[in-house]
Coordinates of C-alpha atoms and ligand atoms in Angstrom, one line a residue:
Chain A
M1 CA -50.2 17.2 23.2
S2 CA -51.5 18.6 26.7
E3 CA -55.2 18.7 24.7
T4 CA -55.7 15.0 25.1
P5 CA -58.8 14.1 27.8
E6 CA -57.0 11.4 29.7
P7 CA -57.8 8.0 29.1
Q8 CA -61.1 7.3 30.8
E9 CA -64.4 4.9 29.8
T10 CA -67.1 7.2 28.9
E11 CA -70.5 6.3 28.8
T12 CA -71.7 6.4 25.1
S13 CA -71.8 3.3 23.1
A14 CA -68.7 4.2 21.2
P15 CA -65.6 4.6 23.1
R16 CA -63.7 8.1 22.2
N17 CA -60.6 6.6 21.7
V18 CA -61.2 3.8 19.7
I19 CA -57.5 2.6 20.0
E20 CA -55.7 2.7 23.4
V21 CA -52.1 2.0 23.8
R22 CA -49.9 1.8 27.1
D23 CA -46.5 1.2 27.3
L24 CA -46.1 -1.4 24.8
V25 CA -43.4 -3.4 23.8
T26 CA -42.3 -5.2 21.3
H27 CA -39.7 -7.9 20.0
Y28 CA -38.5 -8.7 17.4
G29 CA -36.6 -12.1 18.2
D30 CA -33.7 -10.7 20.8
R31 CA -33.7 -7.2 19.3
M32 CA -36.4 -4.6 21.2
I33 CA -38.3 -2.7 18.7
L34 CA -41.1 -0.7 20.2
K35 CA -39.8 0.4 23.9
G36 CA -43.1 1.6 25.9
I37 CA -45.2 3.1 23.6
S38 CA -48.1 4.7 24.8
M39 CA -51.0 6.7 22.4
D40 CA -54.4 6.6 22.0
V41 CA -56.2 7.3 18.5
H42 CA -59.9 9.5 19.1
A43 CA -62.5 8.6 17.0
D44 CA -63.0 10.0 13.7
E45 CA -59.7 11.6 13.5
I46 CA -57.1 11.2 11.2
M47 CA -53.4 10.3 12.7
V48 CA -50.5 10.1 11.1
I49 CA -47.2 8.1 12.2
M50 CA -44.2 9.3 10.9
G51 CA -40.7 9.3 11.5
G52 CA -37.1 8.2 10.3
S53 CA -36.8 4.7 8.4
G54 CA -37.0 1.7 11.1
S55 CA -37.8 3.8 13.6
G56 CA -40.4 0.6 14.1
K57 CA -43.5 2.2 12.0
S58 CA -44.3 -0.3 10.4
T59 CA -43.9 -2.4 13.3
L60 CA -46.8 0.0 15.5
L61 CA -49.0 -0.4 12.7
R62 CA -49.2 -4.3 12.8
H63 CA -49.3 -4.4 16.2
L64 CA -52.8 -2.2 15.9
M65 CA -53.6 -4.7 13.1
A66 CA -53.7 -7.0 16.0
L67 CA -51.0 -8.9 13.8
E68 CA -48.2 -9.7 15.9
H69 CA -47.9 -10.2 19.4
H70 CA -46.2 -7.9 22.2
T71 CA -44.2 -8.5 24.7
S72 CA -45.9 -6.4 27.8
G73 CA -48.1 -3.5 27.6
T74 CA -52.0 -3.6 26.9
M75 CA -53.8 -2.4 24.1
R76 CA -57.2 -1.6 23.7
I77 CA -58.6 -1.8 19.7
L78 CA -62.4 -0.4 19.5
G79 CA -62.8 -0.9 23.7
Q80 CA -61.7 -4.7 23.3
D81 CA -58.3 -5.6 25.4
I82 CA -56.8 -7.5 22.9
D83 CA -54.8 -9.8 25.0
E84 CA -58.1 -11.5 26.6
L85 CA -59.6 -11.9 23.2
N86 CA -60.2 -15.7 22.2
N87 CA -59.9 -16.6 18.3
V88 CA -63.3 -16.0 17.1
E89 CA -63.6 -12.5 18.5
L90 CA -60.6 -11.9 17.3
V91 CA -61.8 -12.6 13.8
D92 CA -65.0 -10.7 14.7
L93 CA -63.2 -7.5 16.0
R94 CA -61.0 -7.8 12.6
Q95 CA -64.2 -7.1 10.7
K96 CA -63.7 -3.9 11.6
L97 CA -60.4 -2.9 10.9
G98 CA -59.7 -2.4 7.2
V99 CA -56.0 -2.5 6.4
A100 CA -54.9 -0.9 2.6
F101 CA -51.2 -2.5 2.9
Q102 CA -48.2 -0.8 1.5
G103 CA -48.1 -2.5 -2.0
G104 CA -51.7 -3.3 -2.0
A105 CA -51.7 -7.3 -1.1
L106 CA -54.2 -7.6 -3.3
F107 CA -54.9 -11.5 -4.8
S108 CA -52.7 -11.5 -7.6
S109 CA -55.3 -15.1 -8.9
M110 CA -58.1 -12.7 -8.1
T111 CA -59.7 -9.9 -10.6
V112 CA -60.1 -6.4 -8.9
G113 CA -64.0 -7.3 -8.4
E114 CA -63.3 -10.7 -6.7
N115 CA -60.5 -9.1 -4.4
V116 CA -63.1 -5.9 -3.3
M117 CA -65.9 -8.7 -2.7
L118 CA -63.7 -11.4 -0.8
P119 CA -64.8 -10.1 2.7
L120 CA -68.0 -10.0 2.2
F121 CA -68.1 -13.9 0.5
E122 CA -66.1 -14.6 3.5
H123 CA -67.9 -13.4 6.2
T124 CA -71.3 -12.2 4.8
K125 CA -74.3 -13.8 3.5
L126 CA -75.2 -11.6 0.8
D127 CA -76.7 -12.8 -1.9
R128 CA -74.0 -12.8 -4.8
K129 CA -76.1 -9.8 -6.8
T130 CA -76.5 -7.9 -3.4
M131 CA -72.5 -8.4 -3.1
E132 CA -71.5 -7.4 -6.5
I133 CA -73.6 -4.1 -5.9
M134 CA -72.0 -3.7 -3.0
T135 CA -68.4 -4.4 -4.5
R136 CA -69.0 -1.9 -7.3
M137 CA -70.3 1.3 -5.3
K138 CA -67.0 0.8 -3.3
L139 CA -65.2 0.9 -6.1
Q140 CA -66.5 3.6 -7.8
V141 CA -65.5 5.7 -4.0
V142 CA -62.0 5.1 -5.3
E143 CA -63.0 6.3 -8.6
L144 CA -62.4 2.4 -9.9
G145 CA -65.7 1.9 -11.3
G146 CA -66.3 -0.3 -14.8
F147 CA -62.6 -1.7 -13.3
E148 CA -63.6 -4.6 -11.6
N149 CA -63.1 -7.6 -14.3
L150 CA -59.6 -6.9 -14.5
M151 CA -56.9 -8.5 -13.0
P152 CA -54.3 -7.1 -10.2
S153 CA -51.5 -7.2 -12.7
E154 CA -53.4 -5.1 -15.6
L155 CA -53.7 -1.6 -12.6
S156 CA -51.2 1.1 -12.6
G157 CA -49.6 1.4 -9.6
G158 CA -52.0 4.4 -7.9
M159 CA -55.2 2.1 -8.5
I160 CA -53.1 -0.8 -7.2
K161 CA -53.7 1.6 -4.3
R162 CA -57.2 2.4 -4.9
A163 CA -58.5 -0.7 -5.1
A164 CA -56.7 -2.1 -1.9
F165 CA -58.4 0.9 -0.5
A166 CA -62.2 -0.3 -1.9
R167 CA -61.2 -4.5 -0.7
A168 CA -60.6 -2.2 2.8
I169 CA -63.3 -0.3 3.2
V170 CA -65.8 -2.8 1.7
M171 CA -67.1 -4.1 5.7
D172 CA -67.4 -0.2 6.6
P173 CA -64.6 -0.9 9.0
K174 CA -64.7 1.0 11.8
I175 CA -60.7 2.3 11.3
L176 CA -58.9 2.2 8.4
F177 CA -55.0 1.8 8.6
C178 CA -52.9 2.6 5.6
D179 CA -49.2 2.0 5.6
E180 CA -47.0 4.5 3.1
P181 CA -50.3 5.2 0.6
S182 CA -48.0 7.0 -1.4
A183 CA -44.8 5.5 -1.8
G184 CA -44.0 4.5 -5.1
L185 CA -46.4 7.2 -6.5
D186 CA -45.9 10.0 -8.6
P187 CA -47.1 13.7 -6.5
V188 CA -50.3 14.2 -8.2
V189 CA -51.1 10.4 -7.8
A190 CA -50.3 10.5 -4.5
S191 CA -52.5 13.6 -3.6
Q192 CA -55.3 12.0 -5.1
L193 CA -54.8 9.3 -2.6
D194 CA -55.1 11.6 0.5
D195 CA -58.0 13.7 -0.9
L196 CA -59.6 9.9 -0.6
I197 CA -58.2 8.9 2.3
L198 CA -60.3 12.5 3.9
L199 CA -63.3 11.7 1.7
L200 CA -62.7 8.1 3.4
R201 CA -63.1 9.6 7.0
D202 CA -65.7 12.4 5.7
A203 CA -67.6 10.9 3.4
L204 CA -67.9 7.2 5.4
G205 CA -67.2 8.5 9.4
M206 CA -64.3 5.9 9.7
T207 CA -61.5 6.8 11.7
V208 CA -57.9 6.4 9.8
V209 CA -54.4 5.4 10.8
V210 CA -52.0 6.2 8.2
V211 CA -48.1 5.8 8.1
T212 CA -46.4 7.8 6.0
H213 CA -42.4 9.1 5.0
E214 CA -44.5 12.4 3.2
L215 CA -44.3 15.5 5.6
D216 CA -46.5 17.0 3.3
S217 CA -48.7 14.4 3.0
A218 CA -49.1 14.3 6.7
F219 CA -50.0 18.1 6.8
K220 CA -52.5 18.1 4.3
I221 CA -54.3 14.8 6.2
A222 CA -53.4 14.8 9.5
D223 CA -55.8 16.1 12.7
R224 CA -53.0 14.4 14.8
I225 CA -49.4 13.3 13.9
T226 CA -47.4 10.7 16.3
V227 CA -43.5 11.0 15.6
L228 CA -41.7 7.7 16.2
D229 CA -38.5 8.2 17.1
R230 CA -35.7 4.5 17.2
G231 CA -38.7 2.9 18.9
E232 CA -40.2 5.8 21.5
I233 CA -42.5 8.1 21.0
L234 CA -40.7 11.8 20.2
F235 CA -44.5 13.4 19.8
I236 CA -48.4 13.7 19.6
G237 CA -49.5 16.3 18.5
T238 CA -51.2 18.4 16.3
P239 CA -49.6 19.2 12.9
D240 CA -49.4 23.3 14.1
E241 CA -48.1 22.3 17.6
L242 CA -45.6 19.7 15.5
R243 CA -44.0 22.8 13.2
A244 CA -43.8 25.0 16.5
S245 CA -42.2 22.4 18.2
D246 CA -38.5 23.2 19.2
N247 CA -37.2 20.2 19.7
Q248 CA -34.4 19.2 17.7
R249 CA -34.8 15.4 16.6
I250 CA -38.5 17.0 15.1
Q251 CA -36.8 20.5 13.4
N252 CA -34.5 18.3 11.8
L253 CA -37.0 15.8 10.4
L254 CA -38.9 19.0 9.4
N255 CA -36.6 20.5 7.6
R256 CA -34.6 18.0 6.2
V257 CA -38.7 16.8 4.0
A258 CA -38.3 20.6 4.0
E259 CA -35.1 21.1 1.9
D260 CA -36.6 17.9 -0.6
D261 CA -39.3 20.1 -1.2
T262 CA -38.2 23.1 -2.5
M263 CA -38.0 22.3 -6.5
D264 CA -41.5 21.8 -5.7
A265 CA -42.4 24.8 -3.2
E266 CA -45.1 26.1 -4.9
T267 CA -47.2 22.2 -4.5
Y268 CA -46.2 22.5 -1.4
L269 CA -48.0 25.8 -0.2
N270 CA -50.9 25.1 -2.2
R271 CA -51.1 21.2 -0.8
L272 CA -50.9 23.1 2.9
T273 CA -53.5 25.8 2.4
G274 CA -55.4 23.0 0.5
D275 CA -55.4 24.3 -2.7
E276 CA -56.1 21.1 -4.5
P277 CA -58.0 20.0 -7.8
A278 CA -60.9 18.8 -5.8
Y279 CA -61.9 15.4 -4.9
R280 CA -64.2 14.5 -8.0
P281 CA -67.2 11.9 -7.9
L282 CA -68.3 9.8 -10.6
Chain B
M1 CA -3.9 -17.8 17.5
Q2 CA -3.5 -20.6 15.2
E3 CA -5.1 -22.8 17.5
A4 CA -8.0 -20.1 18.2
E5 CA -8.9 -19.9 14.8
T6 CA -8.5 -23.8 14.0
K7 CA -11.6 -23.8 17.5
N8 CA -13.0 -21.1 16.3
G9 CA -13.4 -22.8 12.6
F10 CA -14.9 -26.2 14.9
V11 CA -17.2 -24.2 17.0
N12 CA -18.9 -22.6 13.7
F13 CA -19.0 -25.8 12.6
T14 CA -20.6 -27.4 14.9
E15 CA -23.0 -24.2 15.7
K16 CA -23.2 -24.4 11.9
V17 CA -24.4 -27.8 12.3
G18 CA -26.9 -27.3 14.9
R19 CA -28.5 -24.7 13.1
L20 CA -29.5 -26.4 10.3
T21 CA -30.7 -29.6 12.4
V22 CA -32.9 -26.8 14.5
A23 CA -34.2 -25.6 11.5
G24 CA -35.2 -28.7 9.7
V25 CA -36.7 -30.0 13.4
E26 CA -38.3 -26.3 13.0
E27 CA -39.3 -27.5 9.4
I28 CA -40.7 -31.0 10.6
G29 CA -42.1 -29.4 13.0
M30 CA -44.2 -26.3 11.2
G31 CA -45.5 -29.4 8.5
A32 CA -47.2 -31.4 11.4
M33 CA -48.6 -28.7 12.5
M34 CA -50.1 -28.0 9.2
V35 CA -50.7 -31.1 8.9
V36 CA -53.2 -31.0 12.4
E37 CA -54.4 -27.7 11.4
T38 CA -55.8 -28.8 7.8
F39 CA -57.8 -31.1 9.8
Y40 CA -58.9 -29.0 12.6
W41 CA -60.2 -26.6 10.0
L42 CA -62.4 -28.9 8.0
I43 CA -64.0 -30.7 11.3
F44 CA -64.2 -27.3 13.1
G45 CA -64.1 -24.6 10.3
R46 CA -67.8 -24.2 10.2
R47 CA -67.8 -23.8 14.1
E48 CA -64.7 -21.4 13.9
K49 CA -67.2 -19.4 11.3
Q50 CA -65.0 -20.3 8.8
A51 CA -66.1 -23.0 6.7
V52 CA -63.1 -25.0 4.3
R53 CA -65.0 -24.1 0.7
L54 CA -66.1 -26.9 -1.6
G55 CA -65.4 -24.8 -4.4
A56 CA -62.3 -23.9 -3.5
I57 CA -61.5 -27.8 -3.1
A58 CA -62.7 -27.9 -6.7
E59 CA -60.8 -25.8 -8.3
Q60 CA -57.4 -26.8 -6.5
C61 CA -58.5 -30.4 -7.8
V62 CA -58.9 -29.2 -11.3
A63 CA -55.4 -27.6 -11.4
V64 CA -53.6 -30.4 -9.4
G65 CA -55.5 -33.4 -11.5
I66 CA -57.3 -32.8 -14.1
Q67 CA -54.6 -30.6 -16.1
A68 CA -51.8 -33.6 -14.9
I69 CA -53.5 -35.9 -16.7
P70 CA -52.1 -35.7 -20.5
I71 CA -48.3 -35.7 -19.1
I72 CA -49.3 -38.9 -16.3
A73 CA -50.9 -41.0 -18.8
L74 CA -47.9 -40.1 -21.5
L75 CA -45.7 -41.4 -18.5
A76 CA -47.9 -44.5 -17.2
A77 CA -48.0 -45.7 -20.7
T78 CA -44.7 -45.4 -21.2
I79 CA -43.3 -46.9 -18.2
G80 CA -45.8 -49.9 -18.5
M81 CA -44.1 -50.3 -22.3
M82 CA -40.7 -50.0 -20.4
L83 CA -42.0 -52.5 -17.7
A84 CA -43.0 -55.0 -20.6
I85 CA -39.9 -54.5 -22.3
Q86 CA -37.5 -54.9 -19.3
G87 CA -39.8 -58.2 -18.3
I88 CA -39.6 -59.9 -21.5
H89 CA -36.0 -59.3 -21.9
T90 CA -35.5 -60.9 -18.9
L91 CA -37.8 -63.3 -18.5
R92 CA -36.2 -64.7 -22.0
I93 CA -33.1 -66.1 -20.3
F94 CA -35.2 -68.4 -18.6
G95 CA -37.7 -68.7 -21.7
A96 CA -40.6 -67.5 -19.1
E97 CA -41.1 -64.6 -21.0
S98 CA -45.0 -65.6 -20.6
R99 CA -45.3 -64.9 -17.2
V100 CA -44.3 -61.4 -18.2
T101 CA -47.6 -60.4 -17.3
V102 CA -46.6 -61.2 -12.8
G103 CA -43.8 -58.4 -12.8
I104 CA -45.6 -56.2 -14.7
S105 CA -48.5 -56.5 -13.2
F106 CA -47.9 -56.1 -9.5
S107 CA -45.0 -53.5 -10.4
V108 CA -47.3 -50.8 -11.7
V109 CA -49.5 -51.0 -9.1
R110 CA -47.9 -51.1 -6.4
E111 CA -44.8 -49.1 -7.4
F112 CA -44.3 -48.0 -10.7
A113 CA -47.8 -46.2 -11.4
P114 CA -47.9 -44.6 -7.5
L115 CA -44.5 -43.4 -7.8
I116 CA -44.5 -41.8 -11.2
T117 CA -47.7 -39.8 -10.4
G118 CA -46.0 -38.4 -7.3
I119 CA -43.5 -37.1 -8.7
V120 CA -45.1 -35.6 -11.6
I121 CA -47.4 -34.3 -9.0
A122 CA -44.4 -32.9 -7.2
G123 CA -42.9 -31.3 -9.6
R124 CA -46.1 -29.5 -11.0
S125 CA -48.4 -29.0 -8.4
G126 CA -45.8 -28.9 -4.9
S127 CA -43.6 -26.5 -6.6
A128 CA -46.9 -24.1 -7.5
L129 CA -48.2 -24.5 -4.2
A130 CA -44.6 -23.2 -2.9
A131 CA -44.5 -20.4 -5.5
R132 CA -48.0 -19.3 -4.6
I133 CA -47.6 -19.4 -0.6
G134 CA -44.1 -17.7 -0.9
T135 CA -45.3 -15.0 -3.5
M136 CA -48.5 -14.1 -0.9
K137 CA -46.3 -14.0 1.4
I138 CA -43.6 -11.6 -0.2
N139 CA -46.1 -9.1 -0.7
Q140 CA -48.1 -9.1 2.3
E141 CA -51.1 -10.9 0.9
V142 CA -50.9 -13.7 4.0
D143 CA -51.2 -10.4 6.0
A144 CA -53.6 -9.1 4.3
L145 CA -55.7 -12.4 4.6
Y146 CA -55.6 -12.0 7.9
V147 CA -56.6 -8.5 9.1
M148 CA -59.7 -9.5 6.8
G149 CA -60.3 -12.7 9.5
I150 CA -59.3 -14.8 6.4
N151 CA -57.5 -17.7 8.7
P152 CA -54.5 -18.8 5.7
V153 CA -54.5 -22.2 6.2
R154 CA -57.7 -22.7 6.0
F155 CA -57.8 -20.7 3.1
L156 CA -54.6 -21.8 1.1
V157 CA -53.7 -24.7 2.6
V158 CA -56.1 -26.7 3.3
P159 CA -57.7 -26.8 -0.2
A160 CA -54.7 -27.4 -2.1
M161 CA -54.2 -30.6 1.0
V162 CA -57.6 -32.0 0.5
A163 CA -57.4 -31.7 -4.0
M164 CA -54.0 -33.4 -4.1
M165 CA -55.2 -36.5 -0.9
I166 CA -58.2 -36.5 -3.7
M167 CA -56.3 -36.6 -7.1
L168 CA -53.3 -38.0 -6.2
P169 CA -54.7 -41.9 -5.9
A170 CA -57.5 -41.0 -8.4
L171 CA -54.7 -40.2 -11.0
T172 CA -52.7 -43.4 -9.9
L173 CA -55.5 -45.0 -10.8
F174 CA -55.5 -43.9 -13.7
S175 CA -51.7 -44.8 -13.9
D176 CA -52.3 -48.1 -13.2
F177 CA -55.2 -48.6 -16.2
V178 CA -53.2 -46.7 -18.7
G179 CA -49.9 -48.5 -18.1
L180 CA -51.1 -51.9 -17.6
F181 CA -52.9 -51.6 -21.0
F182 CA -49.6 -50.1 -22.9
A183 CA -47.7 -52.6 -21.3
G184 CA -50.5 -55.2 -22.5
V185 CA -50.2 -53.8 -26.1
Y186 CA -46.7 -54.4 -25.8
V187 CA -47.2 -58.2 -24.7
N188 CA -49.5 -58.6 -27.4
L189 CA -47.4 -57.5 -29.9
D190 CA -44.3 -59.3 -29.2
L191 CA -45.5 -62.5 -27.4
G192 CA -49.1 -62.2 -29.5
I193 CA -50.0 -63.0 -26.0
S194 CA -54.4 -61.3 -26.9
L195 CA -55.2 -58.8 -24.7
A196 CA -58.5 -60.2 -23.7
A197 CA -56.1 -63.2 -22.4
Y198 CA -53.9 -60.3 -20.5
A199 CA -55.8 -58.7 -19.0
D200 CA -57.8 -61.8 -16.8
E201 CA -54.2 -62.9 -15.9
T202 CA -54.0 -59.2 -15.1
I203 CA -56.8 -59.3 -13.2
E204 CA -56.3 -62.9 -11.4
L205 CA -53.0 -61.9 -10.2
L206 CA -54.0 -58.9 -8.7
S207 CA -55.7 -58.2 -5.4
V208 CA -57.3 -56.0 -3.9
D209 CA -54.6 -55.4 -1.2
D210 CA -52.2 -54.6 -4.0
L211 CA -54.3 -52.2 -5.3
M212 CA -54.8 -50.7 -2.1
H213 CA -51.2 -50.8 -2.0
G214 CA -50.7 -48.8 -4.3
L215 CA -53.6 -46.0 -3.6
G216 CA -52.6 -45.4 -0.1
K217 CA -49.3 -44.7 -0.7
S218 CA -50.2 -42.4 -3.2
A219 CA -52.6 -40.5 0.1
I220 CA -49.0 -40.7 2.0
F221 CA -47.7 -38.9 -1.0
A222 CA -50.2 -36.6 -1.2
V223 CA -49.5 -34.9 2.4
L224 CA -45.8 -35.0 2.1
I225 CA -46.3 -33.1 -1.5
A226 CA -48.9 -30.3 0.3
V227 CA -46.6 -30.0 3.5
I228 CA -43.7 -29.4 1.8
G229 CA -44.8 -27.1 -0.4
V230 CA -46.6 -25.1 2.3
V231 CA -43.1 -25.3 4.6
N232 CA -41.1 -23.6 1.9
G233 CA -43.3 -21.4 0.8
A234 CA -44.4 -19.8 4.0
S235 CA -40.6 -19.6 4.9
V236 CA -39.5 -17.4 1.8
Q237 CA -37.7 -14.7 2.3
G238 CA -36.3 -11.6 0.8
G239 CA -37.8 -11.6 -2.6
A240 CA -38.4 -13.3 -5.9
E241 CA -35.4 -14.7 -5.4
G242 CA -36.3 -16.5 -2.2
V243 CA -39.6 -18.0 -4.4
G244 CA -37.2 -19.4 -6.6
K245 CA -35.2 -21.1 -4.2
A246 CA -38.2 -22.2 -1.7
T247 CA -39.8 -23.5 -5.2
T248 CA -36.6 -25.5 -6.1
R249 CA -36.0 -26.6 -2.7
A250 CA -39.9 -28.0 -2.1
V251 CA -39.0 -30.0 -5.6
V252 CA -36.1 -31.4 -4.1
Q253 CA -37.3 -32.5 -1.1
S254 CA -40.8 -33.7 -1.8
I255 CA -39.6 -36.1 -4.5
S256 CA -36.7 -37.3 -2.1
A257 CA -39.4 -37.8 0.0
I258 CA -41.4 -39.9 -1.5
I259 CA -38.8 -41.9 -2.7
V260 CA -37.7 -42.8 1.4
T261 CA -41.2 -43.4 1.7
D262 CA -41.5 -45.5 -1.0
M263 CA -39.1 -47.7 0.2
L264 CA -39.9 -47.5 3.8
F265 CA -43.9 -48.6 2.8
A266 CA -42.2 -51.4 0.7
F267 CA -39.8 -52.5 3.4
V268 CA -42.8 -52.7 5.9
V269 CA -45.7 -54.1 4.4
T270 CA -43.8 -56.5 2.7
R271 CA -42.0 -57.9 6.2
Ligands
LIG1 N1 -40.0 -9.4 11.0 C1 -38.8 -8.9 11.3 N2 -37.8 -9.6 11.8 C2 -37.3 -9.0 12.3 N3 -36.7 -7.1 12.2 C3 -37.8 -6.5 11.8 C4 -38.6 -7.2 11.3 N4 -39.6 -6.5 10.8 C5 -38.9 -5.1 10.6 N5 -37.9 -5.4 12.1 C6 -37.0 -4.0 12.4 O1 -37.9 -3.7 13.5 C7 -37.5 -2.3 13.7 C8 -38.8 -1.2 12.7 O2 -38.7 -1.7 11.5 P1 -39.7 -0.8 10.7 O3 -40.6 -1.7 9.5 O4 -41.3 -0.6 11.6 O5 -39.5 0.3 10.4 P2 -40.4 1.8 9.8 O6 -39.8 3.4 10.9 O7 -41.9 0.8 9.4 O8 -39.5 1.7 8.3 P3 -39.0 2.5 7.3 O9 -40.0 4.3 7.2 O10 -38.0 1.9 6.3 O11 -40.7 1.5 6.3 C9 -36.0 -2.2 11.9 O12 -34.8 -1.8 12.4 C10 -36.1 -4.3 11.4 O13 -34.8 -4.3 11.0
LIG2 MG1 -42.3 0.6 6.8

C-alpha cells in the first residue's frame, strides 16, 4: 500500500496513473453510495476491485467509465478531469475506454461480427473491408474466429463474454473495464477468461480494471487489489499484502471465500501457482 | 388512534396522487426532451461527430411501414366498405343514398384513414419500440452505447421517430386510396353508380386541405407513438416482467393519445 508513489504529473506523454480518483462521493437519490473514495490505477496494471455484495463495486466502476455524475470529489481519466470535458471530448475519451459488461450487453439484433464492428463503424472512416478484417482479428484474439455471422442468442454464456471482450478491445482502448467477467460461468470457462484478461494486458498493453467476487481469480490476475466495504476503501495493495493483512474484515473476506473453495483445493492451488492450461492462440 | 389512521390513509392517498402526478409530469417532460433531442441530432449530429445514419432510418422505415402494408390494406378496405354500408343505410331514410360519396370521402380522408393507420402502427411499432428499448436497457446495452461514445437517442430514437414521421403519413395516404376504393366498390355494387363517376365525384369533393388535414394529423400521431414508446421503454425497471408492462402501457397510452389528439384536432380545425 505504501509503495504507491504520490500522484503527480510526470513529464512522460502517458500519465503514470491512468485513473486518479480523489474523495469521490456519489449518491443514488438521497442515499450515499461511495463515501469518499481515493484511488489510482497505474498504467499497464490489472486492478481488481473486490468487496461484499452491495459494497459499491459496480457503482465505482460505472463512475470510472464516466457513465455517472458524482456528487463531489475529482476524477481524472487518462489525465483529463472528466468534470471539465464537454460532450465531444467525452465521446473522444470514451473511445479510449473499453467495457465488457457483466451480461455481455451485445446487441441482440446484430450478429456477433456487427456487434464487434459497431465502434469502428461509428467512429472511424475505414472502409468496410478493413473493418471486417479488424473485426475478425479481434474475434480471433478471443478465440471466436469464424463466429462473426452468428447471432448473440446462438452463443453460450462464455462465448458471449468473450465476444463482449472482442467488442471492448476493437478500438484498442487504453483502459479495459470488466464487471464480474466470470459470474455465472463454470470454473474452466471462468479461468479461460482470466487467461484472456492477462493476455490482453500482456499482448495489447492495456490497463485493466476488473470487478470480481472470485478470490482465486483475483489472486491469479491482479497486480493490485482494491477492497471496498460499504462504500469505503478498506484496502489497496498487492495480493501478497492482502493475504498478509491482519485486518479482521479482510481476513473474513479471505476466509469465507477460501472455505467455499475447499471442495476444489487442488484447482485453487494450481491457479495460485499459475499451473493452468496455457492459453492457446488459434 | 382511529383518527390517526384515517389521517394516515388520507395522507397516503394524497401522497400517492402527488407522486403519480409528479411521475406523469416527469414522463411528459422526458417525452418533450426526446423530441427536442431528436431534432438536435438530426440537425447538429454531424457537428457532434455523430451523424444520424440513413441506413438505420431506412431499416426502420421497412419495419414500421412496408411490413404494415398488408394489415393496413385489409383494415382500410374494411373500414371503407363499412362506411359505405352504414352511409347508404342512413341516407336511405331520406332517400338520399346517392349522396353517400360526400360522407364517405370526408370521413375516410379526414378521420378514418389517419386513425386506423395510427392505431395499427401504435400496436405494431410503438409496442415494438418500447420492448426493444426496455430490453436494451435491462441488458445494459444502453450503457454499452454510452461507453462506446454512441448517443442512444441518436442511435435508437432518431431513426425510429423519423421513420414513423415518414411512414405514417405515407401509410395514411395509402389507406386513403384503399378505403375510398373499396367504399366505391360497395357503392357500385349496391347503388349501381359506376366507379368512374364515383371517382370523379370524390375528386371534386375533396380539397388538398382535406388531404393535408389527415396527413398532418398522422404526422402528429407518429411523434406521439414514437415518444410514448421510447419513454415507456426507457423507464423499464426490473427484468423481463418490466418490459412486458412497459409494452402494454405504451400501446394503451399511445392509442389513447391518438384518439384524444384526433378529437382535439377536429375541434380546433372545424371551428
Ligand atoms: N440504479 C440504482 N439506483 C439506486 N440504488 C442503486 C442503483 N444501483 C445500485 N444501487 C445501490 O447502490 C449500492 C451499491 O451497489 P453496487 O451495484 O455498486 O454494489 P456491488 O458491490 O456491485 O454489488 P454486487 O456484488 O451485488 O454486484 C447498493 O446498495 C445498491 O442498492
Ligand atoms: Mg455489481
